[in-house]
mmCIF file of C-alpha atoms and ligand atoms in Angstrom:
data_model
loop_
_atom_site.group_PDB
_atom_site.id
_atom_site.type_symbol
_atom_site.label_atom_id
_atom_site.label_comp_id
_atom_site.label_asym_id
_atom_site.label_seq_id
_atom_site.Cartn_x
_atom_site.Cartn_y
_atom_site.Cartn_z
ATOM 1 C CA UNK I 1 3.749 -16.915 30.553
ATOM 2 C CA UNK I 2 3.714 -13.098 30.330
ATOM 3 C CA UNK I 3 1.637 -11.132 27.838
ATOM 4 C CA UNK I 4 3.092 -10.985 24.318
ATOM 5 C CA UNK I 5 5.159 -7.809 23.816
ATOM 6 C CA UNK I 6 3.630 -5.621 21.131
ATOM 7 C CA UNK I 7 4.802 -2.240 19.842
ATOM 8 C CA UNK I 8 1.589 -0.571 18.765
ATOM 9 C CA UNK I 9 -0.893 -1.113 21.595
ATOM 10 C CA UNK I 10 -3.410 1.785 21.770
ATOM 11 C CA UNK I 11 -2.495 2.835 18.214
ATOM 12 C CA UNK I 12 -4.880 2.731 15.255
ATOM 13 C CA UNK I 13 -4.212 2.237 11.543
ATOM 14 C CA UNK I 14 -6.209 2.899 8.387
ATOM 15 C CA UNK I 15 -4.950 0.854 5.426
ATOM 16 C CA UNK I 16 -6.389 1.637 1.998
ATOM 17 C CA UNK I 17 -6.734 -1.188 -0.525
ATOM 18 C CA UNK I 18 -6.367 -3.837 2.154
ATOM 19 C CA UNK I 19 -8.869 -6.518 1.165
ATOM 20 C CA UNK I 20 -6.101 -8.375 -0.677
ATOM 21 C CA UNK I 21 -2.398 -8.506 -1.459
ATOM 22 C CA UNK I 22 0.131 -6.120 0.068
ATOM 23 C CA UNK I 23 -2.445 -3.997 1.922
ATOM 24 C CA UNK I 24 -3.838 -7.023 3.719
ATOM 25 C CA UNK I 25 -0.280 -8.088 4.586
ATOM 26 C CA UNK I 26 0.404 -4.653 6.078
ATOM 27 C CA UNK I 27 -2.902 -4.529 8.000
ATOM 28 C CA UNK I 28 -2.165 -7.953 9.513
ATOM 29 C CA UNK I 29 1.428 -7.003 10.405
ATOM 30 C CA UNK I 30 0.237 -3.851 12.206
ATOM 31 C CA UNK I 31 -2.540 -5.777 13.986
ATOM 32 C CA UNK I 32 0.087 -8.321 15.087
ATOM 33 C CA UNK I 33 1.731 -5.397 16.941
ATOM 34 C CA UNK I 34 -1.486 -4.706 18.844
ATOM 35 C CA UNK I 35 -2.838 -1.961 16.588
ATOM 36 C CA UNK I 36 -6.566 -1.567 15.845
ATOM 37 C CA UNK I 37 -7.080 -1.508 12.084
ATOM 38 C CA UNK I 38 -9.595 -0.382 9.516
ATOM 39 C CA UNK I 39 -9.626 -2.262 6.220
ATOM 40 C CA UNK I 40 -10.766 -0.789 2.913
ATOM 41 C CA UNK I 41 -11.127 -2.149 -0.600
ATOM 42 C CA UNK I 42 -13.400 -4.033 -2.966
ATOM 43 C CA UNK I 43 -14.489 -7.658 -2.774
ATOM 44 C CA UNK I 44 -17.163 -10.120 -1.753
ATOM 45 C CA UNK I 45 -18.812 -8.820 1.470
ATOM 46 C CA UNK I 46 -18.754 -12.237 3.176
ATOM 47 C CA UNK I 47 -15.065 -12.749 2.344
ATOM 48 C CA UNK I 48 -14.185 -9.266 3.601
ATOM 49 C CA UNK I 49 -16.117 -9.887 6.821
ATOM 50 C CA UNK I 50 -14.154 -13.139 7.284
ATOM 51 C CA UNK I 51 -10.844 -11.252 6.809
ATOM 52 C CA UNK I 52 -11.935 -8.592 9.305
ATOM 53 C CA UNK I 53 -13.018 -11.162 11.913
ATOM 54 C CA UNK I 54 -9.873 -13.222 11.465
ATOM 55 C CA UNK I 55 -7.698 -10.161 12.223
ATOM 56 C CA UNK I 56 -9.673 -9.386 15.394
ATOM 57 C CA UNK I 57 -9.559 -12.986 16.611
ATOM 58 C CA UNK I 58 -5.965 -13.781 15.652
ATOM 59 C CA UNK I 59 -4.407 -10.621 17.055
ATOM 60 C CA UNK I 60 -6.886 -9.599 19.784
ATOM 61 C CA UNK I 61 -7.432 -6.115 18.334
ATOM 62 C CA UNK I 62 -10.462 -4.190 17.097
ATOM 63 C CA UNK I 63 -10.903 -4.358 13.350
ATOM 64 C CA UNK I 64 -13.245 -2.429 11.095
ATOM 65 C CA UNK I 65 -14.045 -2.273 7.404
ATOM 66 C CA UNK I 66 -15.252 0.555 5.234
ATOM 67 C CA UNK I 67 -15.576 0.353 1.457
ATOM 68 C CA UNK I 68 -15.776 3.229 -0.988
ATOM 69 C CA UNK I 69 -14.343 3.830 -4.426
ATOM 70 C CA UNK I 70 -11.172 5.813 -3.727
ATOM 71 C CA UNK I 71 -11.211 7.207 -7.275
ATOM 72 C CA UNK I 72 -13.732 9.625 -5.747
ATOM 73 C CA UNK I 73 -12.473 12.498 -3.565
ATOM 74 C CA UNK I 74 -15.563 12.319 -1.318
ATOM 75 C CA UNK I 75 -14.987 8.609 -0.655
ATOM 76 C CA UNK I 76 -11.420 9.334 0.524
ATOM 77 C CA UNK I 77 -12.659 12.084 2.846
ATOM 78 C CA UNK I 78 -15.465 9.862 4.178
ATOM 79 C CA UNK I 79 -13.045 6.994 4.762
ATOM 80 C CA UNK I 80 -10.768 9.044 7.026
ATOM 81 C CA UNK I 81 -13.800 10.526 8.832
ATOM 82 C CA UNK I 82 -15.216 7.020 9.380
ATOM 83 C CA UNK I 83 -11.874 5.732 10.656
ATOM 84 C CA UNK I 84 -11.603 8.628 13.100
ATOM 85 C CA UNK I 85 -15.201 8.117 14.231
ATOM 86 C CA UNK I 86 -14.940 4.336 14.682
ATOM 87 C CA UNK I 87 -11.391 4.027 16.049
ATOM 88 C CA UNK I 88 -11.242 7.433 17.773
ATOM 89 C CA UNK I 89 -8.210 8.577 15.708
ATOM 90 C CA UNK I 90 -5.898 7.616 12.846
ATOM 91 C CA UNK I 91 -2.338 7.267 14.153
ATOM 92 C CA UNK I 92 -1.028 5.291 11.201
ATOM 93 C CA UNK I 93 -2.177 5.918 7.643
ATOM 94 C CA UNK I 94 -1.121 3.387 5.047
ATOM 95 C CA UNK I 95 -1.936 4.442 1.507
ATOM 96 C CA UNK I 96 -1.759 1.314 -0.555
ATOM 97 C CA UNK I 97 -4.694 1.273 -2.975
ATOM 98 C CA UNK I 98 -3.598 0.774 -6.559
ATOM 99 C CA UNK I 99 -4.522 -0.518 -9.985
ATOM 100 C CA UNK I 100 -2.491 -1.232 -13.104
ATOM 101 C CA UNK I 101 -3.005 -1.058 -16.867
ATOM 102 C CA UNK I 102 -0.263 -1.959 -19.332
ATOM 103 C CA UNK I 103 -0.236 -0.601 -22.907
ATOM 104 C CA UNK I 104 1.974 1.723 -24.962
ATOM 105 C CA UNK I 105 1.511 5.446 -24.310
ATOM 106 C CA UNK I 106 0.032 6.324 -27.706
ATOM 107 C CA UNK I 107 -2.665 3.691 -27.180
ATOM 108 C CA UNK I 108 -3.219 4.360 -23.468
ATOM 109 C CA UNK I 109 -6.977 4.808 -22.854
ATOM 110 C CA UNK I 110 -7.610 8.279 -21.430
ATOM 111 C CA UNK I 111 -10.141 6.942 -18.904
ATOM 112 C CA UNK I 112 -7.524 4.456 -17.610
ATOM 113 C CA UNK I 113 -4.987 7.284 -17.228
ATOM 114 C CA UNK I 114 -7.542 9.316 -15.262
ATOM 115 C CA UNK I 115 -8.477 6.323 -13.061
ATOM 116 C CA UNK I 116 -4.859 5.401 -12.284
ATOM 117 C CA UNK I 117 -3.931 8.985 -11.405
ATOM 118 C CA UNK I 118 -7.042 9.307 -9.208
ATOM 119 C CA UNK I 119 -6.640 5.970 -7.384
ATOM 120 C CA UNK I 120 -2.836 5.555 -7.238
ATOM 121 C CA UNK I 121 -1.944 9.207 -6.545
ATOM 122 C CA UNK I 122 -4.790 11.619 -5.745
ATOM 123 C CA UNK I 123 -6.387 9.308 -3.150
ATOM 124 C CA UNK I 124 -3.059 9.371 -1.266
ATOM 125 C CA UNK I 125 -3.164 13.184 -1.197
ATOM 126 C CA UNK I 126 -6.782 13.235 -0.023
ATOM 127 C CA UNK I 127 -6.364 10.757 2.835
ATOM 128 C CA UNK I 128 -3.130 12.454 3.946
ATOM 129 C CA UNK I 129 -4.646 15.963 3.988
ATOM 130 C CA UNK I 130 -7.626 14.640 5.980
ATOM 131 C CA UNK I 131 -5.595 12.556 8.479
ATOM 132 C CA UNK I 132 -2.750 15.041 9.125
ATOM 133 C CA UNK I 133 -4.607 17.540 11.355
ATOM 134 C CA UNK I 134 -5.404 14.803 13.899
ATOM 135 C CA UNK I 135 -1.810 13.535 13.842
ATOM 136 C CA UNK I 136 -0.505 17.090 14.278
ATOM 137 C CA UNK I 137 -2.863 17.733 17.209
ATOM 138 C CA UNK I 138 -1.687 14.528 18.937
ATOM 139 C CA UNK I 139 1.975 15.034 17.983
ATOM 140 C CA UNK I 140 2.447 11.532 16.573
ATOM 141 C CA UNK I 141 1.816 9.952 13.207
ATOM 142 C CA UNK I 142 3.145 7.455 10.720
ATOM 143 C CA UNK I 143 2.262 7.745 7.045
ATOM 144 C CA UNK I 144 3.368 4.932 4.780
ATOM 145 C CA UNK I 145 2.740 5.129 1.053
ATOM 146 C CA UNK I 146 3.034 2.060 -1.130
ATOM 147 C CA UNK I 147 4.904 3.424 -4.114
ATOM 148 C CA UNK I 148 6.855 0.949 -6.252
ATOM 149 C CA UNK I 149 10.140 0.517 -8.045
ATOM 150 C CA UNK I 150 8.081 2.392 -10.625
ATOM 151 C CA UNK I 151 8.288 5.424 -8.359
ATOM 152 C CA UNK I 152 12.047 5.337 -9.018
ATOM 153 C CA UNK I 153 12.475 3.968 -12.559
ATOM 154 C CA UNK I 154 10.291 3.441 -15.615
ATOM 155 C CA UNK I 155 9.090 0.415 -17.573
ATOM 156 C CA UNK I 156 7.480 0.293 -20.991
ATOM 157 C CA UNK I 157 3.687 0.189 -21.157
ATOM 158 C CA UNK I 158 3.137 1.725 -17.742
ATOM 159 C CA UNK I 159 2.885 5.485 -18.432
ATOM 160 C CA UNK I 160 0.081 6.199 -15.959
ATOM 161 C CA UNK I 161 1.344 3.864 -13.250
ATOM 162 C CA UNK I 162 4.937 5.162 -13.414
ATOM 163 C CA UNK I 163 3.747 8.787 -13.462
ATOM 164 C CA UNK I 164 1.462 8.181 -10.468
ATOM 165 C CA UNK I 165 4.119 6.314 -8.467
ATOM 166 C CA UNK I 166 6.763 9.000 -9.140
ATOM 167 C CA UNK I 167 4.092 11.427 -7.920
ATOM 168 C CA UNK I 168 3.649 9.409 -4.725
ATOM 169 C CA UNK I 169 7.405 9.630 -4.090
ATOM 170 C CA UNK I 170 7.268 13.424 -4.505
ATOM 171 C CA UNK I 171 4.226 13.753 -2.254
ATOM 172 C CA UNK I 172 5.963 11.601 0.362
ATOM 173 C CA UNK I 173 8.996 13.927 0.450
ATOM 174 C CA UNK I 174 6.895 17.079 0.804
ATOM 175 C CA UNK I 175 4.719 15.670 3.615
ATOM 176 C CA UNK I 176 7.854 14.417 5.383
ATOM 177 C CA UNK I 177 9.517 17.860 5.190
ATOM 178 C CA UNK I 178 6.412 19.741 6.288
ATOM 179 C CA UNK I 179 6.166 17.574 9.426
ATOM 180 C CA UNK I 180 9.843 16.894 10.048
ATOM 181 C CA UNK I 181 9.950 18.504 13.499
ATOM 182 C CA UNK I 182 6.897 16.667 14.733
ATOM 183 C CA UNK I 183 6.987 12.948 15.500
ATOM 184 C CA UNK I 184 5.175 12.402 12.219
ATOM 185 C CA UNK I 185 7.024 10.511 9.508
ATOM 186 C CA UNK I 186 6.071 9.876 5.909
ATOM 187 C CA UNK I 187 7.843 7.223 3.847
ATOM 188 C CA UNK I 188 7.369 5.358 0.609
ATOM 189 C CA UNK I 189 7.880 1.616 0.322
ATOM 190 C CA UNK I 190 8.976 0.698 -3.198
ATOM 191 C CA UNK I 191 8.333 -2.984 -3.912
ATOM 192 C CA UNK I 192 9.528 -4.807 -6.988
ATOM 193 C CA UNK I 193 7.513 -7.898 -7.889
ATOM 194 C CA UNK I 194 5.281 -9.098 -5.066
ATOM 195 C CA UNK I 195 3.086 -12.095 -5.751
ATOM 196 C CA UNK I 196 -0.447 -10.670 -5.481
ATOM 197 C CA UNK I 197 -3.628 -10.665 -7.614
ATOM 198 C CA UNK I 198 -2.393 -7.465 -9.330
ATOM 199 C CA UNK I 199 0.727 -9.288 -10.544
ATOM 200 C CA UNK I 200 -1.090 -12.555 -11.304
ATOM 201 C CA UNK I 201 -2.899 -10.716 -14.106
ATOM 202 C CA UNK I 202 0.477 -9.681 -15.584
ATOM 203 C CA UNK I 203 1.851 -13.221 -15.224
ATOM 204 C CA UNK I 204 -1.177 -14.641 -17.010
ATOM 205 C CA UNK I 205 -0.959 -12.196 -19.919
ATOM 206 C CA UNK I 206 2.782 -12.871 -20.286
ATOM 207 C CA UNK I 207 2.261 -16.645 -20.207
ATOM 208 C CA UNK I 208 -0.441 -16.316 -22.850
ATOM 209 C CA UNK I 209 1.765 -14.125 -25.073
ATOM 210 C CA UNK I 210 4.704 -16.574 -24.809
ATOM 211 C CA UNK I 211 2.470 -19.665 -25.072
ATOM 212 C CA UNK I 212 3.893 -21.093 -21.815
ATOM 213 C CA UNK I 213 2.569 -22.185 -18.406
ATOM 214 C CA UNK I 214 1.855 -19.673 -15.613
ATOM 215 C CA UNK I 215 4.974 -20.926 -13.777
ATOM 216 C CA UNK I 216 7.125 -20.215 -16.836
ATOM 217 C CA UNK I 217 5.411 -16.836 -17.250
ATOM 218 C CA UNK I 218 6.282 -15.948 -13.633
ATOM 219 C CA UNK I 219 9.917 -16.994 -14.174
ATOM 220 C CA UNK I 220 10.146 -14.873 -17.302
ATOM 221 C CA UNK I 221 8.662 -11.867 -15.489
ATOM 222 C CA UNK I 222 11.106 -12.163 -12.583
ATOM 223 C CA UNK I 223 14.119 -12.902 -14.798
ATOM 224 C CA UNK I 224 13.656 -9.711 -16.793
ATOM 225 C CA UNK I 225 14.138 -7.191 -13.951
ATOM 226 C CA UNK I 226 14.385 -8.681 -10.442
ATOM 227 C CA UNK I 227 17.931 -10.067 -9.905
ATOM 228 C CA UNK I 228 16.973 -12.147 -6.842
ATOM 229 C CA UNK I 229 14.498 -14.010 -9.099
ATOM 230 C CA UNK I 230 12.252 -14.309 -6.034
ATOM 231 C CA UNK I 231 8.966 -12.591 -5.356
ATOM 232 C CA UNK I 232 8.621 -10.591 -2.152
ATOM 233 C CA UNK I 233 5.557 -11.504 -0.114
ATOM 234 C CA UNK I 234 2.866 -9.261 1.393
ATOM 235 C CA UNK I 235 4.250 -10.399 4.783
ATOM 236 C CA UNK I 236 7.712 -9.022 3.855
ATOM 237 C CA UNK I 237 6.192 -5.641 3.083
ATOM 238 C CA UNK I 238 4.075 -5.822 6.246
ATOM 239 C CA UNK I 239 7.178 -6.401 8.368
ATOM 240 C CA UNK I 240 8.788 -3.253 6.921
ATOM 241 C CA UNK I 241 5.614 -1.239 7.556
ATOM 242 C CA UNK I 242 5.585 -2.399 11.188
ATOM 243 C CA UNK I 243 9.250 -1.414 11.545
ATOM 244 C CA UNK I 244 8.514 2.060 10.152
ATOM 245 C CA UNK I 245 5.932 2.472 12.944
ATOM 246 C CA UNK I 246 8.397 1.415 15.653
ATOM 247 C CA UNK I 247 10.212 3.883 17.941
ATOM 248 C CA UNK I 248 13.544 3.038 16.245
ATOM 249 C CA UNK I 249 12.233 4.432 12.946
ATOM 250 C CA UNK I 250 11.360 7.918 14.275
ATOM 251 C CA UNK I 251 14.138 9.508 12.215
ATOM 252 C CA UNK I 252 13.385 7.698 8.965
ATOM 253 C CA UNK I 253 11.274 10.142 6.992
ATOM 254 C CA UNK I 254 10.962 11.223 3.382
ATOM 255 C CA UNK I 255 12.641 7.967 2.395
ATOM 256 C CA UNK I 256 12.005 5.647 -0.497
ATOM 257 C CA UNK I 257 12.648 2.077 0.613
ATOM 258 C CA UNK I 258 13.019 -0.441 -2.211
ATOM 259 C CA UNK I 259 12.100 -4.089 -1.539
ATOM 260 C CA UNK I 260 12.988 -5.201 -5.010
ATOM 261 C CA UNK I 261 15.576 -8.002 -5.052
ATOM 262 C CA UNK I 262 18.139 -5.599 -6.548
ATOM 263 C CA UNK I 263 15.932 -4.271 -9.396
ATOM 264 C CA UNK I 264 16.890 -0.616 -8.878
ATOM 265 C CA UNK I 265 20.544 -1.415 -8.095
ATOM 266 C CA UNK I 266 21.148 -2.178 -11.777
HETATM 267 P P1 NAD B 1 -4.175 -6.075 -5.173
HETATM 268 O O1 NAD B 1 -4.942 -5.974 -6.461
HETATM 269 O O2 NAD B 1 -4.006 -7.403 -4.519
HETATM 270 O O3 NAD B 1 -4.790 -5.076 -4.090
HETATM 271 C C1 NAD B 1 -5.324 -3.822 -4.432
HETATM 272 C C2 NAD B 1 -6.301 -3.409 -3.351
HETATM 273 O O4 NAD B 1 -6.872 -2.158 -3.714
HETATM 274 C C3 NAD B 1 -7.477 -4.373 -3.175
HETATM 275 O O5 NAD B 1 -7.868 -4.390 -1.820
HETATM 276 C C4 NAD B 1 -8.576 -3.709 -4.036
HETATM 277 O O6 NAD B 1 -9.899 -4.083 -3.673
HETATM 278 C C5 NAD B 1 -8.314 -2.268 -3.733
HETATM 279 N N1 NAD B 1 -8.839 -1.309 -4.715
HETATM 280 C C6 NAD B 1 -8.579 -1.265 -6.055
HETATM 281 N N2 NAD B 1 -9.211 -0.211 -6.606
HETATM 282 C C7 NAD B 1 -9.864 0.432 -5.602
HETATM 283 C C8 NAD B 1 -10.666 1.602 -5.525
HETATM 284 N N3 NAD B 1 -10.967 2.317 -6.625
HETATM 285 N N4 NAD B 1 -11.156 1.986 -4.325
HETATM 286 C C9 NAD B 1 -10.892 1.256 -3.208
HETATM 287 N N5 NAD B 1 -10.133 0.133 -3.202
HETATM 288 C C10 NAD B 1 -9.631 -0.271 -4.398
HETATM 289 O O7 NAD B 1 -2.767 -5.413 -5.526
HETATM 290 P P2 NAD B 1 -1.353 -5.383 -4.759
HETATM 291 O O8 NAD B 1 -0.362 -5.988 -5.668
HETATM 292 O O9 NAD B 1 -1.474 -5.849 -3.359
HETATM 293 O O10 NAD B 1 -1.086 -3.805 -4.804
HETATM 294 C C11 NAD B 1 -1.158 -2.979 -3.669
HETATM 295 C C12 NAD B 1 -0.293 -1.763 -3.913
HETATM 296 O O11 NAD B 1 1.062 -2.194 -4.085
HETATM 297 C C13 NAD B 1 -0.642 -0.949 -5.157
HETATM 298 O O12 NAD B 1 -0.501 0.428 -4.872
HETATM 299 C C14 NAD B 1 0.408 -1.417 -6.151
HETATM 300 O O13 NAD B 1 0.649 -0.442 -7.137
HETATM 301 C C15 NAD B 1 1.591 -1.599 -5.247
HETATM 302 N N6 NAD B 1 2.662 -2.437 -5.777
HETATM 303 C C16 NAD B 1 2.445 -3.739 -6.049
HETATM 304 C C17 NAD B 1 3.497 -4.499 -6.531
HETATM 305 C C18 NAD B 1 3.357 -5.969 -6.850
HETATM 306 O O14 NAD B 1 4.298 -6.550 -7.398
HETATM 307 N N7 NAD B 1 2.249 -6.607 -6.501
HETATM 308 C C19 NAD B 1 4.748 -3.931 -6.713
HETATM 309 C C20 NAD B 1 4.931 -2.587 -6.419
HETATM 310 C C21 NAD B 1 3.871 -1.848 -5.930
#
C-alpha cells in the first residue's frame, strides 16, 4: 500500500469561525488533503481541544487553535500573526466567521448592524490585508471567503447580513484583480441553506411561529427558496474549498460560486 495521495502537503490554512458548521467542514476537508490547519471560533475549550486533536489524529497533520473575538480589529491582526508564528506561514486563508440576526430594517438594532458588519465583512478585510504580504512574498496563496446566496440576492429581515455578504463579494473581486498575475486567487463561496447551528436557530423560530415541529419548520424553510429542497452539508462546502486550492483551480479567481440547490437560478 502506497502513501495516500494528498494535494496540499506542506501547505497551511487558517480558517476563521471553524469551531462548528461550515468552517469546521472546510478545515477538515483541507486537513484531509494534508494541510496543517489553525482553527478559530468560540465554544467550550474542552470540545474545541477535542476537535483540534481529532483533526491531527485523523488526517496526520498539525492542527492549532486560536480564539479571539473577530469583531475586534486587533483580534483579526493577532490571529493572522499567531497563525504565521505557529505554522510558519498562511498559504490558505478561509474567511468564514459569521453571525445572523433577522428583523425588519426599521426595527434592526444598531448594535446588531455594527456587529454583523464587523464580523461578517470587516474581519475578512483585516485578515486578508494581514495575510496577503506573506502570500505575495511566496508567490502562492488561496483566499476563500464564505459569502452566501445573500451576497447575490436579498431576503427580507436580513439588512445587515445581506449588506455584509454583498460587501464580501465586492472585496473578493478587488483582491482577485489586485493579485491576478500572481498565483494568488480569491473566491467567494455562496451557499444557500446548509444545515448548521446558525440555520438551526432560524428553523426553530420558524417552527415556533408556524406552530409545527422542527422537521416541518425545516421543510418550510427549504421549500420557500431552495428548489432542490435539500440542505447542503459542511462537507459539500469543504469539498469545494479543497478544489479551489487544487492546481486545476489556479485560473478561478474573483468568482462567486453558488452552492444553493438552484436558489439564485430563479
Ligand atoms: P455556525 O454558527 O455553525 O459557525 C459560525 C462560526 O463562527 C463558529 O465557529 C463560531 O464560534 C464563530 N464565531 C461567531 N462569532 C464569532 C466572533 N465574533 N469571533 C470569532 N468567531 C466567531 O454557522 P455556519 O452556518 O457554519 O456559518 C459559517 C459561515 O457560513 C457564515 O459566514 C455564514 O454567514 C455562512 N453561511 C451559512 C449558511 C447556512 O445555511 N448555514 C448559508 C450561507 C452562508
